[in-house]
């Protein structure tokens, strides 16, 4: 079995170091938000996790399309790995939002457009995994995965649009928005720095996990091939 | 396949222009589905009985008295259509798969998207027939007038989107091991925008809201129909490829 590539090892260390710094920035460097208090610190990782979720699903749609166009199995491996990571991060996003919403909105959950689209997105990609599980032929599994990844990804913005037409109480911190939304606040320069750093950290973490997951798939495939060889020989 | 010997039936495709050939192939698929249904009446009867049962269940679950009815009619109708629709979609694709019809269809020297559009159109026709029976039945049972041109337009647009995405996903679901349970799980999260827009628009028409407020939902339905018909058209080849 191939040893871990040097670049991947370096990326592991880089991710770990970035994470330690990010934790420091979030908990000590960023000031305490005046109205909401310490619970506002959820925001930094909450948004970063949401960003990684969306990025991961975008990667799935793109690599799915590439797989359909080129027929190279490696694209499909990336697509599947990305979905799994996206599901985990979207889940982190939803749960951390819930923890924040409990004291701020006084409820764990509300049927707000943002919350609903995040959940629908999560459900689409859970369905994606179930679809793949139900198909044995690897080529067909890859093709169907690609098709569903594309269809699902397109439907998310439309769902977002369709419920955006209602009023939202979810604050839009980045890029202005309605300041009257419950829990909205302006970022100080220190908060902004902690926020940008969290985004960077999570993006690097995504790349690291993706690499590991794709590698794991290759190894699993190789094990499968070896097993077949032994059984037949 | 360069110029196979002319066989009656398929010969028409080469003689006509590409567009007419496409339409003929599509028409043939639709006709096949309708003729089979006309003889067996399996699918429509199942969808209809199921739709009426769903309404019956809603009647008791929601206590559909006069005042509740005003607000929930649109929701009840669309949930009914969506559930009956999955039943129809599953069946219509399973029949193709089980008896090897799909392979036969794929062997035909026609554009594969013609097969997709044929199946989608067939599914749309079945949905519309079910709706054409459920709507008057609901009107009679609950004494509401559902025959407003606006509402009928919403029903048509919603069904088009449903059939377009549903046919694509059903043709994937039937090829999976867990096919009966898989279709609703694949379909419902993707079809959600159609259901939201259709329920909102239907409710608007039923409560006599200004057209200005409903238009946005209609636009959303049209946009969804166009986008997903185009996407399904582009990817259907990969779904049926062997």
Short mmCIF file of C-alpha atoms in Angstrom, two decimals:
data_model
loop_
_atom_site.label_atom_id
_atom_site.label_comp_id
_atom_site.label_asym_id
_atom_site.label_seq_id
_atom_site.Cartn_x
_atom_site.Cartn_y
_atom_site.Cartn_z
CA UNK A 1 0.00 0.00 0.00
CA UNK A 2 1.29 3.45 -0.84
CA UNK A 3 2.53 5.43 2.10
CA UNK A 4 0.83 8.75 2.83
CA UNK A 5 2.15 11.31 0.34
CA UNK A 6 4.41 14.02 1.79
CA UNK A 7 2.11 16.79 0.64
CA UNK A 8 -0.84 15.22 2.43
CA UNK A 9 1.18 14.91 5.63
CA UNK A 10 2.12 18.56 5.37
CA UNK A 11 -1.52 19.47 4.77
CA UNK A 12 -2.52 17.54 7.91
CA UNK A 13 -0.10 19.55 10.00
CA UNK A 14 -1.10 22.81 8.37
CA UNK A 15 -4.79 22.08 9.05
CA UNK A 16 -4.08 21.25 12.67
CA UNK A 17 -2.03 24.41 13.17
CA UNK A 18 -4.62 26.60 11.47
CA UNK A 19 -7.32 25.10 13.65
CA UNK A 20 -5.45 25.87 16.85
CA UNK A 21 -4.98 29.47 15.72
CA UNK A 22 -8.62 29.71 14.67
CA UNK A 23 -9.76 28.47 18.08
CA UNK A 24 -7.55 31.06 19.74
CA UNK A 25 -8.93 33.83 17.54
CA UNK A 26 -12.53 32.79 18.10
CA UNK A 27 -12.32 32.37 21.87
CA UNK A 28 -9.76 34.97 22.94
CA UNK A 29 -8.92 37.41 20.16
CA UNK A 30 -12.43 38.27 18.97
CA UNK A 31 -14.23 40.56 21.40
CA UNK A 32 -17.31 39.51 23.31
CA UNK A 33 -20.38 40.67 21.43
CA UNK A 34 -22.16 43.32 23.49
CA UNK A 35 -25.77 42.15 23.21
CA UNK A 36 -25.59 38.40 22.67
CA UNK A 37 -22.55 37.62 24.77
CA UNK A 38 -20.36 34.59 24.31
CA UNK A 39 -22.91 32.56 22.38
CA UNK A 40 -22.23 34.82 19.40
CA UNK A 41 -18.86 33.06 19.07
CA UNK A 42 -20.75 30.16 17.48
CA UNK A 43 -21.06 32.42 14.46
CA UNK A 44 -17.46 31.98 13.28
CA UNK A 45 -17.59 28.21 12.87
CA UNK A 46 -21.29 28.19 12.04
CA UNK A 47 -20.84 30.24 8.88
CA UNK A 48 -17.59 28.48 8.01
CA UNK A 49 -19.27 25.06 8.25
CA UNK A 50 -22.17 26.29 6.12
CA UNK A 51 -19.73 27.58 3.53
CA UNK A 52 -17.89 24.24 3.40
CA UNK A 53 -21.22 22.41 3.03
CA UNK A 54 -22.22 24.54 0.06
CA UNK A 55 -18.74 24.34 -1.46
CA UNK A 56 -18.70 20.56 -1.09
CA UNK A 57 -22.02 20.18 -2.90
CA UNK A 58 -20.88 22.53 -5.63
CA UNK A 59 -17.78 20.38 -6.07
CA UNK A 60 -20.03 17.32 -6.30
CA UNK A 61 -22.14 18.87 -9.04
CA UNK A 62 -19.06 19.95 -11.01
CA UNK A 63 -17.17 16.67 -10.65
CA UNK A 64 -20.39 14.81 -11.46
CA UNK A 65 -20.69 16.75 -14.70
CA UNK A 66 -17.02 16.07 -15.44
CA UNK A 67 -17.58 12.37 -14.82
CA UNK A 68 -20.49 12.30 -17.25
CA UNK A 69 -18.46 14.17 -19.84
CA UNK A 70 -15.17 12.29 -19.51
CA UNK A 71 -16.12 8.97 -17.93
CA UNK A 72 -13.11 9.01 -15.61
CA UNK A 73 -13.91 7.21 -12.36
CA UNK A 74 -11.65 9.50 -10.35
CA UNK A 75 -14.14 12.35 -10.74
CA UNK A 76 -16.82 10.15 -9.26
CA UNK A 77 -14.63 9.35 -6.29
CA UNK A 78 -14.19 13.06 -5.62
CA UNK A 79 -17.95 13.62 -6.00
CA UNK A 80 -18.83 10.96 -3.44
CA UNK A 81 -16.15 12.07 -0.99
CA UNK A 82 -17.36 15.64 -1.29
CA UNK A 83 -20.98 14.69 -0.59
CA UNK A 84 -20.03 12.88 2.59
CA UNK A 85 -18.01 15.83 3.85
CA UNK A 86 -20.74 18.25 2.83
CA UNK A 87 -23.35 16.32 4.79
CA UNK A 88 -21.23 16.40 7.94
CA UNK A 89 -20.51 20.11 7.66
CA UNK A 90 -24.08 21.04 6.83
CA UNK A 91 -25.09 19.10 9.91
CA UNK A 92 -22.54 21.01 12.00
CA UNK A 93 -23.93 24.19 10.49
CA UNK A 94 -27.52 23.33 11.43
CA UNK A 95 -26.71 22.12 14.93
CA UNK A 96 -24.47 25.06 15.78
CA UNK A 97 -27.14 27.41 14.46
CA UNK A 98 -29.66 25.68 16.69
CA UNK A 99 -27.43 26.15 19.73
CA UNK A 100 -27.16 29.84 18.92
CA UNK A 101 -30.87 30.20 18.21
CA UNK A 102 -31.94 28.76 21.57
CA UNK A 103 -30.91 31.84 23.60
CA UNK A 104 -31.26 34.41 20.78
CA UNK A 105 -34.52 33.42 19.09
CA UNK A 106 -35.71 31.56 22.17
CA UNK A 107 -36.26 28.37 20.17
CA UNK A 108 -34.14 25.54 18.80
CA UNK A 109 -35.89 25.57 15.50
CA UNK A 110 -38.11 27.80 13.42
CA UNK A 111 -39.42 27.36 9.88
CA UNK A 112 -37.29 30.12 8.52
CA UNK A 113 -36.25 30.09 4.82
CA UNK A 114 -32.55 29.67 5.63
CA UNK A 115 -33.18 26.79 7.99
CA UNK A 116 -35.53 25.06 5.62
CA UNK A 117 -33.19 25.26 2.62
CA UNK A 118 -30.28 23.96 4.68
CA UNK A 119 -32.42 21.01 5.76
CA UNK A 120 -33.69 20.32 2.26
CA UNK A 121 -30.10 20.36 1.02
CA UNK A 122 -29.12 17.88 3.72
CA UNK A 123 -32.04 15.62 2.77
CA UNK A 124 -31.17 15.73 -0.92
CA UNK A 125 -27.67 14.52 -0.25
CA UNK A 126 -28.83 11.85 2.19
CA UNK A 127 -31.04 10.66 -0.66
CA UNK A 128 -27.94 10.77 -2.88
CA UNK A 129 -26.18 8.32 -0.56
CA UNK A 130 -29.24 6.07 -0.43
CA UNK A 131 -29.44 6.05 -4.21
CA UNK A 132 -25.82 4.97 -4.47
CA UNK A 133 -26.31 2.30 -1.85
CA UNK A 134 -29.12 0.72 -3.83
CA UNK A 135 -27.08 0.16 -6.99
CA UNK A 136 -24.50 -2.57 -7.35
CA UNK A 137 -23.01 -1.91 -10.77
CA UNK A 138 -20.20 0.61 -10.14
CA UNK A 139 -20.54 2.41 -13.49
CA UNK A 140 -24.25 2.85 -13.12
CA UNK A 141 -23.81 3.95 -9.51
CA UNK A 142 -21.38 6.62 -10.62
CA UNK A 143 -23.62 7.81 -13.45
CA UNK A 144 -26.72 8.01 -11.27
CA UNK A 145 -24.78 9.74 -8.54
CA UNK A 146 -23.60 12.35 -11.02
CA UNK A 147 -27.10 12.93 -12.39
CA UNK A 148 -28.66 13.25 -8.96
CA UNK A 149 -25.83 15.46 -7.75
CA UNK A 150 -26.51 17.88 -10.60
CA UNK A 151 -30.31 17.82 -10.30
CA UNK A 152 -30.15 18.22 -6.52
CA UNK A 153 -27.71 21.09 -6.68
CA UNK A 154 -29.86 23.05 -9.11
CA UNK A 155 -32.98 22.59 -7.02
CA UNK A 156 -31.41 24.07 -3.88
CA UNK A 157 -31.21 27.69 -5.11
CA UNK A 158 -34.74 27.40 -6.48
CA UNK A 159 -36.01 26.17 -3.13
CA UNK A 160 -34.12 29.04 -1.55
CA UNK A 161 -35.79 31.48 -3.91
CA UNK A 162 -39.22 29.95 -3.35
CA UNK A 163 -39.09 30.38 0.38
CA UNK A 164 -37.07 33.61 0.30
CA UNK A 165 -40.33 35.21 -0.77
CA UNK A 166 -41.41 34.93 2.84
CA UNK A 167 -39.84 37.11 5.48
CA UNK A 168 -36.73 35.79 7.15
CA UNK A 169 -35.48 36.30 10.68
CA UNK A 170 -32.07 34.83 9.94
CA UNK A 171 -29.45 37.57 10.22
CA UNK A 172 -27.30 38.36 7.19
CA UNK A 173 -24.04 39.46 8.74
CA UNK A 174 -21.87 39.34 5.64
CA UNK A 175 -22.90 41.84 2.98
CA UNK A 176 -25.35 43.88 5.00
CA UNK A 177 -29.00 42.90 4.89
CA UNK A 178 -31.81 43.68 7.23
CA UNK A 179 -30.42 45.00 10.52
CA UNK A 180 -33.74 44.38 12.27
CA UNK A 181 -33.40 40.60 11.90
CA UNK A 182 -33.20 39.05 15.35
CA UNK A 183 -29.58 38.54 16.28
CA UNK A 184 -28.00 40.78 13.64
CA UNK A 185 -24.82 42.63 14.55
CA UNK A 186 -21.97 44.54 12.95
CA UNK A 187 -18.55 42.98 12.93
CA UNK A 188 -15.67 44.86 14.48
CA UNK A 189 -12.30 44.55 12.65
CA UNK A 190 -11.17 41.92 15.16
CA UNK A 191 -14.33 39.91 14.65
CA UNK A 192 -13.88 40.18 10.91
CA UNK A 193 -10.33 38.88 11.16
CA UNK A 194 -11.41 35.92 13.30
CA UNK A 195 -14.24 35.25 10.87
CA UNK A 196 -12.06 35.34 7.75
CA UNK A 197 -9.53 33.11 9.44
CA UNK A 198 -12.21 30.57 10.37
CA UNK A 199 -13.38 30.50 6.77
CA UNK A 200 -9.83 29.85 5.60
CA UNK A 201 -9.29 27.15 8.23
CA UNK A 202 -12.47 25.30 7.33
CA UNK A 203 -11.69 25.49 3.63
CA UNK A 204 -8.26 23.95 4.21
CA UNK A 205 -9.85 21.36 6.48
CA UNK A 206 -12.26 20.50 3.66
CA UNK A 207 -9.40 20.03 1.21
CA UNK A 208 -7.57 17.84 3.71
CA UNK A 209 -10.59 15.64 4.42
CA UNK A 210 -11.41 15.38 0.74
CA UNK A 211 -7.92 14.17 -0.04
CA UNK A 212 -8.06 11.58 2.74
CA UNK A 213 -11.49 10.37 1.71
CA UNK A 214 -10.56 9.97 -1.95
CA UNK A 215 -7.42 8.13 -0.92
CA UNK A 216 -9.44 5.84 1.31
CA UNK A 217 -11.74 5.01 -1.59
CA UNK A 218 -8.80 4.14 -3.82
CA UNK A 219 -7.39 1.88 -1.12
CA UNK A 220 -10.75 0.20 -0.56
CA UNK A 221 -10.96 -0.45 -4.27
CA UNK A 222 -7.47 -1.90 -4.31
CA UNK A 223 -8.31 -4.18 -1.37
CA UNK A 224 -11.38 -5.32 -3.25
CA UNK A 225 -9.29 -6.13 -6.32
CA UNK A 226 -6.75 -8.05 -4.26
CA UNK A 227 -9.51 -9.99 -2.58
CA UNK A 228 -10.96 -10.96 -5.93
CA UNK A 229 -7.52 -12.01 -7.13
CA UNK A 230 -6.95 -14.27 -4.13
CA UNK A 231 -10.42 -15.77 -4.26
CA UNK A 232 -10.15 -16.54 -7.96
CA UNK A 233 -6.53 -17.69 -7.88
CA UNK B 1 -25.55 1.59 -37.87
CA UNK B 2 -25.37 2.96 -41.37
CA UNK B 3 -28.63 2.71 -43.15
CA UNK B 4 -30.19 -0.52 -41.87
CA UNK B 5 -32.73 -2.17 -44.16
CA UNK B 6 -36.02 -0.34 -44.21
CA UNK B 7 -38.46 -1.86 -41.78
CA UNK B 8 -42.05 -0.74 -41.72
CA UNK B 9 -42.61 1.64 -38.85
CA UNK B 10 -39.06 2.77 -38.28
CA UNK B 11 -38.68 3.74 -41.91
CA UNK B 12 -40.69 6.86 -41.32
CA UNK B 13 -37.91 8.25 -39.15
CA UNK B 14 -35.47 8.46 -41.98
CA UNK B 15 -37.89 9.79 -44.50
CA UNK B 16 -39.14 12.67 -42.38
CA UNK B 17 -37.06 15.55 -41.17
CA UNK B 18 -35.28 15.19 -37.82
CA UNK B 19 -37.93 17.15 -35.94
CA UNK B 20 -40.81 15.13 -37.32
CA UNK B 21 -38.96 11.91 -36.67
CA UNK B 22 -38.41 12.99 -33.08
CA UNK B 23 -42.07 13.86 -32.64
CA UNK B 24 -43.18 10.59 -34.18
CA UNK B 25 -40.92 8.58 -31.88
CA UNK B 26 -42.17 10.54 -28.90
CA UNK B 27 -45.77 10.07 -30.00
CA UNK B 28 -45.21 6.36 -30.41
CA UNK B 29 -43.96 6.04 -26.81
CA UNK B 30 -46.91 8.03 -25.47
CA UNK B 31 -49.32 6.03 -27.58
CA UNK B 32 -47.83 2.76 -26.36
CA UNK B 33 -48.33 3.82 -22.73
CA UNK B 34 -51.86 5.02 -23.30
CA UNK B 35 -52.87 1.90 -25.25
CA UNK B 36 -51.43 -0.39 -22.57
CA UNK B 37 -53.26 1.57 -19.91
CA UNK B 38 -56.49 1.54 -21.86
CA UNK B 39 -56.36 -2.26 -21.91
CA UNK B 40 -55.23 -2.97 -18.37
CA UNK B 41 -56.40 0.12 -16.44
CA UNK B 42 -53.96 -0.90 -13.72
CA UNK B 43 -52.20 2.34 -13.17
CA UNK B 44 -55.01 4.85 -13.37
CA UNK B 45 -57.34 2.89 -11.15
CA UNK B 46 -54.62 2.47 -8.53
CA UNK B 47 -53.73 6.17 -8.65
CA UNK B 48 -57.35 7.22 -8.42
CA UNK B 49 -58.34 4.98 -5.55
CA UNK B 50 -55.17 5.99 -3.74
CA UNK B 51 -55.86 9.70 -4.30
CA UNK B 52 -59.37 9.38 -2.92
CA UNK B 53 -58.05 7.47 0.08
CA UNK B 54 -55.54 10.21 0.80
CA UNK B 55 -58.31 12.80 0.74
CA UNK B 56 -60.38 10.59 3.01
CA UNK B 57 -57.51 10.32 5.48
CA UNK B 58 -57.02 14.08 5.39
CA UNK B 59 -60.70 14.50 6.10
CA UNK B 60 -60.30 12.78 9.45
CA UNK B 61 -56.77 13.86 10.21
CA UNK B 62 -57.49 17.56 9.72
CA UNK B 63 -61.20 17.70 10.55
CA UNK B 64 -61.95 19.40 7.25
CA UNK B 65 -64.77 21.63 8.40
CA UNK B 66 -65.76 24.76 6.54
CA UNK B 67 -63.29 27.06 8.21
CA UNK B 68 -60.23 24.78 7.99
CA UNK B 69 -61.05 24.01 4.40
CA UNK B 70 -60.47 27.59 3.32
CA UNK B 71 -56.83 27.46 4.31
CA UNK B 72 -55.84 23.84 3.73
CA UNK B 73 -57.61 22.87 0.49
CA UNK B 74 -54.61 23.78 -1.67
CA UNK B 75 -52.25 21.83 0.58
CA UNK B 76 -54.47 18.75 0.70
CA UNK B 77 -54.85 18.73 -3.07
CA UNK B 78 -51.14 19.01 -3.78
CA UNK B 79 -50.13 16.40 -1.24
CA UNK B 80 -52.70 14.10 -2.83
CA UNK B 81 -51.36 14.75 -6.32
CA UNK B 82 -47.78 14.30 -5.19
CA UNK B 83 -48.47 10.96 -3.48
CA UNK B 84 -50.63 9.60 -6.28
CA UNK B 85 -47.98 10.84 -8.71
CA UNK B 86 -45.18 8.79 -7.16
CA UNK B 87 -47.39 5.73 -7.33
CA UNK B 88 -47.94 6.30 -11.03
CA UNK B 89 -44.30 7.10 -11.78
CA UNK B 90 -43.02 4.02 -10.00
CA UNK B 91 -45.45 1.79 -11.80
CA UNK B 92 -44.93 3.30 -15.21
CA UNK B 93 -41.17 2.81 -15.06
CA UNK B 94 -41.29 -0.55 -13.26
CA UNK B 95 -43.41 -1.99 -16.08
CA UNK B 96 -40.75 -0.96 -18.58
CA UNK B 97 -37.99 -2.47 -16.52
CA UNK B 98 -39.57 -5.75 -15.45
CA UNK B 99 -40.72 -6.99 -18.79
CA UNK B 100 -37.61 -5.85 -20.59
CA UNK B 101 -39.51 -3.16 -22.47
CA UNK B 102 -36.92 -0.55 -21.68
CA UNK B 103 -34.21 -2.52 -23.46
CA UNK B 104 -36.50 -2.82 -26.46
CA UNK B 105 -37.15 0.89 -26.43
CA UNK B 106 -33.45 1.65 -26.17
CA UNK B 107 -32.70 -0.59 -29.12
CA UNK B 108 -35.02 1.43 -31.31
CA UNK B 109 -33.05 3.67 -33.68
CA UNK B 110 -34.44 6.89 -32.25
CA UNK B 111 -33.05 9.72 -30.20
CA UNK B 112 -33.13 8.68 -26.54
CA UNK B 113 -34.49 12.00 -25.43
CA UNK B 114 -37.55 11.16 -27.56
CA UNK B 115 -38.07 8.19 -25.23
CA UNK B 116 -37.69 10.46 -22.23
CA UNK B 117 -40.16 13.01 -23.54
CA UNK B 118 -42.55 10.24 -24.51
CA UNK B 119 -42.49 8.71 -21.05
CA UNK B 120 -42.72 12.12 -19.37
CA UNK B 121 -45.66 13.10 -21.54
CA UNK B 122 -47.37 9.79 -20.77
CA UNK B 123 -46.87 10.31 -17.06
CA UNK B 124 -48.16 13.86 -17.39
CA UNK B 125 -51.30 12.62 -19.13
CA UNK B 126 -51.94 10.11 -16.34
CA UNK B 127 -51.46 12.76 -13.70
CA UNK B 128 -53.81 15.13 -15.50
CA UNK B 129 -56.46 12.43 -15.80
CA UNK B 130 -56.24 11.73 -12.08
CA UNK B 131 -56.43 15.45 -11.35
CA UNK B 132 -59.36 15.83 -13.72
CA UNK B 133 -61.25 13.30 -11.61
CA UNK B 134 -60.03 14.34 -8.16
CA UNK B 135 -60.81 18.03 -8.62
CA UNK B 136 -64.54 17.62 -9.36
CA UNK B 137 -64.77 14.90 -6.71
CA UNK B 138 -63.24 17.22 -4.13
CA UNK B 139 -65.49 20.04 -5.30
CA UNK B 140 -68.56 17.89 -4.85
CA UNK B 141 -67.50 16.37 -1.53
CA UNK B 142 -66.59 19.63 0.12
CA UNK B 143 -68.76 22.05 -1.78
CA UNK B 144 -65.94 24.30 -2.98
CA UNK B 145 -65.64 25.51 -6.51
CA UNK B 146 -62.22 24.44 -7.78
CA UNK B 147 -62.91 25.24 -11.40
CA UNK B 148 -61.14 28.54 -11.73
CA UNK B 149 -58.98 29.05 -14.83
CA UNK B 150 -56.08 30.26 -12.69
CA UNK B 151 -56.15 27.17 -10.51
CA UNK B 152 -56.29 24.90 -13.54
CA UNK B 153 -53.24 26.67 -14.97
CA UNK B 154 -51.37 26.09 -11.69
CA UNK B 155 -52.35 22.42 -11.72
CA UNK B 156 -51.05 22.10 -15.27
CA UNK B 157 -47.75 23.89 -14.59
CA UNK B 158 -47.17 21.97 -11.37
CA UNK B 159 -47.88 18.65 -13.05
CA UNK B 160 -45.49 19.46 -15.90
CA UNK B 161 -42.63 20.08 -13.45
CA UNK B 162 -43.58 17.01 -11.47
CA UNK B 163 -43.65 14.74 -14.49
CA UNK B 164 -40.41 16.18 -15.93
CA UNK B 165 -38.34 15.56 -12.80
CA UNK B 166 -40.33 12.52 -11.70
CA UNK B 167 -39.78 10.62 -14.94
CA UNK B 168 -36.03 11.21 -14.78
CA UNK B 169 -35.72 10.17 -11.14
CA UNK B 170 -38.12 7.24 -11.50
CA UNK B 171 -36.04 5.82 -14.32
CA UNK B 172 -33.08 5.88 -11.95
CA UNK B 173 -35.03 4.54 -8.97
CA UNK B 174 -36.37 1.47 -10.81
CA UNK B 175 -32.84 0.38 -11.56
CA UNK B 176 -31.92 0.33 -7.87
CA UNK B 177 -32.36 -2.51 -5.43
CA UNK B 178 -34.55 -0.48 -3.07
CA UNK B 179 -36.66 0.99 -5.83
CA UNK B 180 -40.10 1.25 -4.26
CA UNK B 181 -38.93 3.19 -1.27
CA UNK B 182 -36.32 5.15 -3.17
CA UNK B 183 -38.45 7.24 -5.51
CA UNK B 184 -40.24 9.42 -2.93
CA UNK B 185 -36.97 9.96 -1.09
CA UNK B 186 -35.23 11.07 -4.27
CA UNK B 187 -38.13 13.03 -5.63
CA UNK B 188 -39.67 14.98 -2.76
CA UNK B 189 -36.73 17.15 -1.73
CA UNK B 190 -36.06 18.03 -5.37
CA UNK B 191 -39.71 18.70 -6.20
CA UNK B 192 -40.23 20.87 -3.12
CA UNK B 193 -40.06 24.20 -5.00
CA UNK B 194 -42.89 23.04 -7.26
CA UNK B 195 -45.01 22.02 -4.30
CA UNK B 196 -44.37 25.27 -2.44
CA UNK B 197 -45.12 27.44 -5.44
CA UNK B 198 -48.12 25.37 -6.49
CA UNK B 199 -49.67 25.39 -3.02
CA UNK B 200 -49.11 29.13 -2.65
CA UNK B 201 -50.52 29.92 -6.09
CA UNK B 202 -53.50 27.58 -5.67
CA UNK B 203 -54.29 29.06 -2.30
CA UNK B 204 -54.07 32.52 -3.81
CA UNK B 205 -56.54 31.66 -6.55
CA UNK B 206 -58.91 29.92 -4.13
CA UNK B 207 -58.97 32.86 -1.76
CA UNK B 208 -59.27 35.38 -4.57
CA UNK B 209 -55.97 37.15 -3.95
CA UNK B 210 -54.87 39.80 -6.45
CA UNK B 211 -53.18 38.37 -9.54
CA UNK B 212 -50.19 40.62 -8.89
CA UNK B 213 -49.30 38.65 -5.75
CA UNK B 214 -49.76 35.27 -7.38
CA UNK B 215 -47.71 36.03 -10.47
CA UNK B 216 -44.39 35.47 -8.73
CA UNK B 217 -45.38 31.88 -7.89
CA UNK B 218 -46.53 31.24 -11.43
CA UNK B 219 -43.21 32.58 -12.70
CA UNK B 220 -41.36 30.31 -10.32
CA UNK B 221 -43.33 27.30 -11.59
CA UNK B 222 -42.57 28.21 -15.20
CA UNK B 223 -38.88 28.71 -14.41
CA UNK B 224 -38.72 25.35 -12.64
CA UNK B 225 -40.49 23.58 -15.51
CA UNK B 226 -38.14 25.05 -18.10
CA UNK B 227 -34.93 24.48 -16.14
CA UNK B 228 -35.67 20.92 -15.14
CA UNK B 229 -37.05 19.83 -18.48
CA UNK B 230 -33.81 21.07 -20.00
CA UNK B 231 -31.64 19.35 -17.37
CA UNK B 232 -33.55 16.07 -17.67
CA UNK B 233 -33.24 16.27 -21.46
CA UNK B 234 -29.47 16.65 -21.14
CA UNK B 235 -28.84 13.89 -18.60
CA UNK B 236 -31.42 11.26 -19.54
CA UNK B 237 -28.97 9.50 -21.88
CA UNK B 238 -26.71 8.70 -18.95
CA UNK B 239 -29.56 7.25 -16.93
CA UNK B 240 -30.59 4.63 -19.45
CA UNK B 241 -27.14 3.90 -20.86
CA UNK B 242 -26.04 0.29 -20.40
#
